PDB file of C-alpha atoms in Angstrom:
ATOM      1  CA  MET A 757      -0.595   0.104 -10.573  1.00 55.00           C
ATOM      2  CA  ILE A 758      -3.422   2.882  -9.933  1.00 45.00           C
ATOM      3  CA  ARG A 759      -6.234   1.190  -9.209  1.00 57.00           C
ATOM      4  CA  ILE A 760      -4.297  -0.459  -6.577  1.00 59.00           C
ATOM      5  CA  ALA A 761      -3.588   2.982  -5.455  1.00 54.00           C
ATOM      6  CA  PHE A 762      -7.341   3.336  -4.849  1.00 55.00           C
ATOM      7  CA  VAL A 763      -7.776  -0.084  -2.874  1.00 58.00           C
ATOM      8  CA  ALA A 764      -5.182   0.326  -0.388  1.00 59.00           C
ATOM      9  CA  ALA A 765      -6.410   4.317  -0.325  1.00 54.00           C
ATOM     10  CA  LEU A 766      -9.659   3.281   0.573  1.00 56.00           C
ATOM     11  CA  LEU A 767      -8.976   0.703   3.033  1.00 53.00           C
ATOM     12  CA  ALA A 768      -6.782   2.861   4.942  1.00 55.00           C
ATOM     13  CA  ALA A 769      -9.890   5.161   4.811  1.00 50.00           C
ATOM     14  CA  PRO A 770     -10.130   6.088   8.605  1.00 50.00           C
ATOM     15  CA  ALA A 771      -6.485   7.468   8.572  1.00 48.00           C
ATOM     16  CA  TYR A 772      -6.939  10.065   6.609  1.00 51.00           C
ATOM     17  CA  ALA A 773      -8.638  12.790   8.561  1.00 57.00           C
ATOM     18  CA  SER A 774      -5.414  13.262  10.458  1.00 66.00           C
ATOM     19  CA  GLU A 775      -2.896  12.561   7.532  1.00 79.00           C
ATOM     20  CA  THR A 776      -1.116  15.021   5.340  1.00 87.00           C
ATOM     21  CA  LYS A 777      -1.317  14.367   2.122  1.00 87.00           C
ATOM     22  CA  GLU A 778       2.258  13.790   2.304  1.00 91.00           C
ATOM     23  CA  GLU A 779       2.052  11.615   5.188  1.00 91.00           C
ATOM     24  CA  SER A 780      -0.963   9.588   3.520  1.00 88.00           C
ATOM     25  CA  CYS A 781       1.223   8.662   0.500  1.00 89.00           C
ATOM     26  CA  LYS A 782       3.904   8.625   2.632  1.00 92.00           C
ATOM     27  CA  TYR A 783       3.269   5.541   4.339  1.00 92.00           C
ATOM     28  CA  GLN A 784       0.972   4.035   1.454  1.00 89.00           C
ATOM     29  CA  GLY A 785       4.518   3.888  -0.064  1.00 92.00           C
ATOM     30  CA  GLN A 786       5.882   2.451   2.973  1.00 95.00           C
ATOM     31  CA  VAL A 787       3.397  -0.060   2.973  1.00 94.00           C
ATOM     32  CA  MET A 788       3.674  -1.453  -0.722  1.00 93.00           C
ATOM     33  CA  ALA A 789       7.722  -0.842  -0.056  1.00 96.00           C
ATOM     34  CA  ALA A 790       7.225  -4.011   3.102  1.00 97.00           C
ATOM     35  CA  VAL A 791       5.450  -5.856   1.109  1.00 96.00           C
ATOM     36  CA  GLN A 792       7.728  -6.255  -2.067  1.00 96.00           C
ATOM     37  CA  GLN A 793      10.299  -6.770   0.293  1.00 97.00           C
ATOM     38  CA  ALA A 794       8.462  -9.534   2.250  1.00 98.00           C
ATOM     39  CA  ARG A 795       8.445 -10.863  -1.869  1.00 97.00           C
ATOM     40  CA  LEU A 796      11.627 -10.231  -2.296  1.00 97.00           C
ATOM     41  CA  ASP A 797      12.332 -12.242   0.841  1.00 97.00           C
ATOM     42  CA  ARG A 798      10.866 -14.663  -0.267  1.00 97.00           C
ATOM     43  CA  VAL A 799       8.098 -14.540   2.706  1.00 98.00           C
ATOM     44  CA  LYS A 800       4.668 -17.143   1.101  1.00 98.00           C
ATOM     45  CA  GLN A 801       1.744 -15.086   1.239  1.00 97.00           C
ATOM     46  CA  GLU A 802      -0.089 -16.481   3.490  1.00 97.00           C
ATOM     47  CA  GLU A 803       2.522 -14.722   6.633  1.00 98.00           C
ATOM     48  CA  VAL A 804       3.186 -12.138   4.572  1.00 98.00           C
ATOM     49  CA  GLU A 805       0.530  -9.822   6.555  1.00 97.00           C
ATOM     50  CA  GLN A 806       1.975 -11.190  10.477  1.00 98.00           C
ATOM     51  CA  VAL A 807       5.768 -10.944   9.115  1.00 98.00           C
ATOM     52  CA  ILE A 808       4.741  -7.430   8.207  1.00 98.00           C
ATOM     53  CA  LEU A 809       2.977  -6.513  11.907  1.00 97.00           C
ATOM     54  CA  ASP A 810       5.033  -8.783  13.155  1.00 97.00           C
ATOM     55  CA  SER A 811       8.490  -6.159  12.016  1.00 97.00           C
ATOM     56  CA  GLU A 812       6.199  -3.344  13.908  1.00 96.00           C
ATOM     57  CA  PRO A 813       5.521  -0.829  11.004  1.00 97.00           C
ATOM     58  CA  GLU A 814       6.638   2.544  11.690  1.00 93.00           C
ATOM     59  CA  TRP A 815       3.307   3.794   9.704  1.00 93.00           C
ATOM     60  CA  PRO A 816       0.010   4.366  11.248  1.00 91.00           C
ATOM     61  CA  GLU A 817      -2.722   1.356  12.495  1.00 89.00           C
ATOM     62  CA  ALA A 818      -4.930   1.525   9.569  1.00 87.00           C
ATOM     63  CA  PHE A 819      -2.923   1.378   6.620  1.00 90.00           C
ATOM     64  CA  SER A 820      -1.712  -2.521   7.466  1.00 91.00           C
ATOM     65  CA  ASN A 821      -5.522  -2.807   6.159  1.00 88.00           C
ATOM     66  CA  ALA A 822      -3.986  -2.147   2.633  1.00 88.00           C
ATOM     67  CA  ILE A 823      -1.192  -5.372   3.020  1.00 92.00           C
ATOM     68  CA  PRO A 824      -3.393  -7.805   2.138  1.00 90.00           C
ATOM     69  CA  GLN A 825      -4.865  -6.735  -1.216  1.00 87.00           C
ATOM     70  CA  LEU A 826      -1.316  -5.017  -1.873  1.00 90.00           C
ATOM     71  CA  ALA A 827       0.013  -8.558  -1.364  1.00 91.00           C
ATOM     72  CA  GLY A 828      -2.401 -10.069  -3.724  1.00 89.00           C
ATOM     73  CA  HIS A 829      -1.110  -7.630  -6.099  1.00 88.00           C
ATOM     74  CA  VAL A 830       2.935  -7.895  -5.828  1.00 92.00           C
ATOM     75  CA  TYR A 831       2.305 -12.083  -4.958  1.00 94.00           C
ATOM     76  CA  ALA A 832       1.002 -12.139  -8.625  1.00 91.00           C
ATOM     77  CA  MET A 833       4.053 -10.781  -9.875  1.00 90.00           C
ATOM     78  CA  LYS A 834       7.644 -12.828 -10.886  1.00 93.00           C
ATOM     79  CA  ARG A 835      10.435 -12.397  -8.515  1.00 94.00           C
ATOM     80  CA  ARG A 836      12.460 -11.117 -11.072  1.00 94.00           C
ATOM     81  CA  ASP A 837      10.447  -8.727 -11.662  1.00 92.00           C
ATOM     82  CA  LEU A 838      10.234  -6.878  -8.646  1.00 93.00           C
ATOM     83  CA  LYS A 839      13.770  -6.825  -8.495  1.00 93.00           C
ATOM     84  CA  GLY A 840      15.989  -3.399  -9.436  1.00 90.00           C
ATOM     85  CA  VAL A 841      12.216  -1.491  -9.238  1.00 93.00           C
ATOM     86  CA  ASP A 842      10.985   1.052  -6.316  1.00 95.00           C
ATOM     87  CA  LEU A 843       7.338  -0.029  -5.795  1.00 92.00           C
ATOM     88  CA  GLY A 844       7.183   1.937  -2.659  1.00 93.00           C
ATOM     89  CA  ALA A 845       8.559   5.015  -4.832  1.00 93.00           C
ATOM     90  CA  ALA A 846       5.675   4.900  -7.459  1.00 90.00           C
ATOM     91  CA  PHE A 847       3.098   3.603  -5.266  1.00 89.00           C
ATOM     92  CA  GLU A 848       3.777   7.262  -3.422  1.00 90.00           C
ATOM     93  CA  GLU A 849       3.806   9.722  -6.749  1.00 90.00           C
ATOM     94  CA  GLN A 850       0.541   7.521  -8.382  1.00 87.00           C
ATOM     95  CA  CYS A 851      -0.358   8.529  -4.325  1.00 86.00           C
ATOM     96  CA  LEU A 852       0.369  12.474  -5.344  1.00 88.00           C
ATOM     97  CA  GLN A 853      -1.260  12.731  -9.002  1.00 87.00           C
ATOM     98  CA  ASN A 854      -3.973  11.252  -8.074  1.00 84.00           C
ATOM     99  CA  TRP A 855      -4.552  12.695  -4.427  1.00 83.00           C
ATOM    100  CA  ASP A 856      -8.247  14.460  -5.372  1.00 83.00           C
ATOM    101  CA  GLN A 857      -9.517  11.187  -7.626  1.00 80.00           C
ATOM    102  CA  ILE A 858      -9.090   9.005  -4.335  1.00 76.00           C
ATOM    103  CA  GLN A 859     -10.447  11.266  -1.814  1.00 75.00           C
ATOM    104  CA  ALA A 860     -13.877  12.291  -4.420  1.00 78.00           C
ATOM    105  CA  MET A 861     -14.218   8.403  -4.531  1.00 74.00           C
ATOM    106  CA  GLN A 862     -14.056   8.330  -0.552  1.00 71.00           C
ATOM    107  CA  GLN A 863     -16.278  10.644  -0.386  1.00 74.00           C
ATOM    108  CA  GLN A 864     -18.668   8.906  -2.414  1.00 76.00           C
ATOM    109  CA  LEU A 865     -18.480   5.598  -0.635  1.00 71.00           C
ATOM    110  CA  GLN A 866     -18.951   7.216   2.893  1.00 71.00           C
ATOM    111  CA  SER A 867     -22.086   9.096   1.604  1.00 76.00           C
ATOM    112  CA  ASN A 868     -23.765   5.806  -0.015  1.00 67.00           C
TER     113      ASN A 868
END
């Protein structure tokens, strides 16, 4: 899950300039929760991004960049394993816990 958090965080990098740590991690958790719900609702993986975007999510647009990567991770899981677990909350918590590492990776990527 941490690897996925880093990927999503790096993809949403443009949004971080104006978001606080708490806001950014909240939005990332919301994206993960939306992908999880789409999987539980039996949305086809190739349609998940458009279905989520059509729902007009409330997170800043840049965070939507992570949907395809998160979908790949979530759709690799069995639906039964997604029931009764809150991936959005877990994702948000991991983001908060790994914030400094995420920021360091972004700095390193921007300097290359």
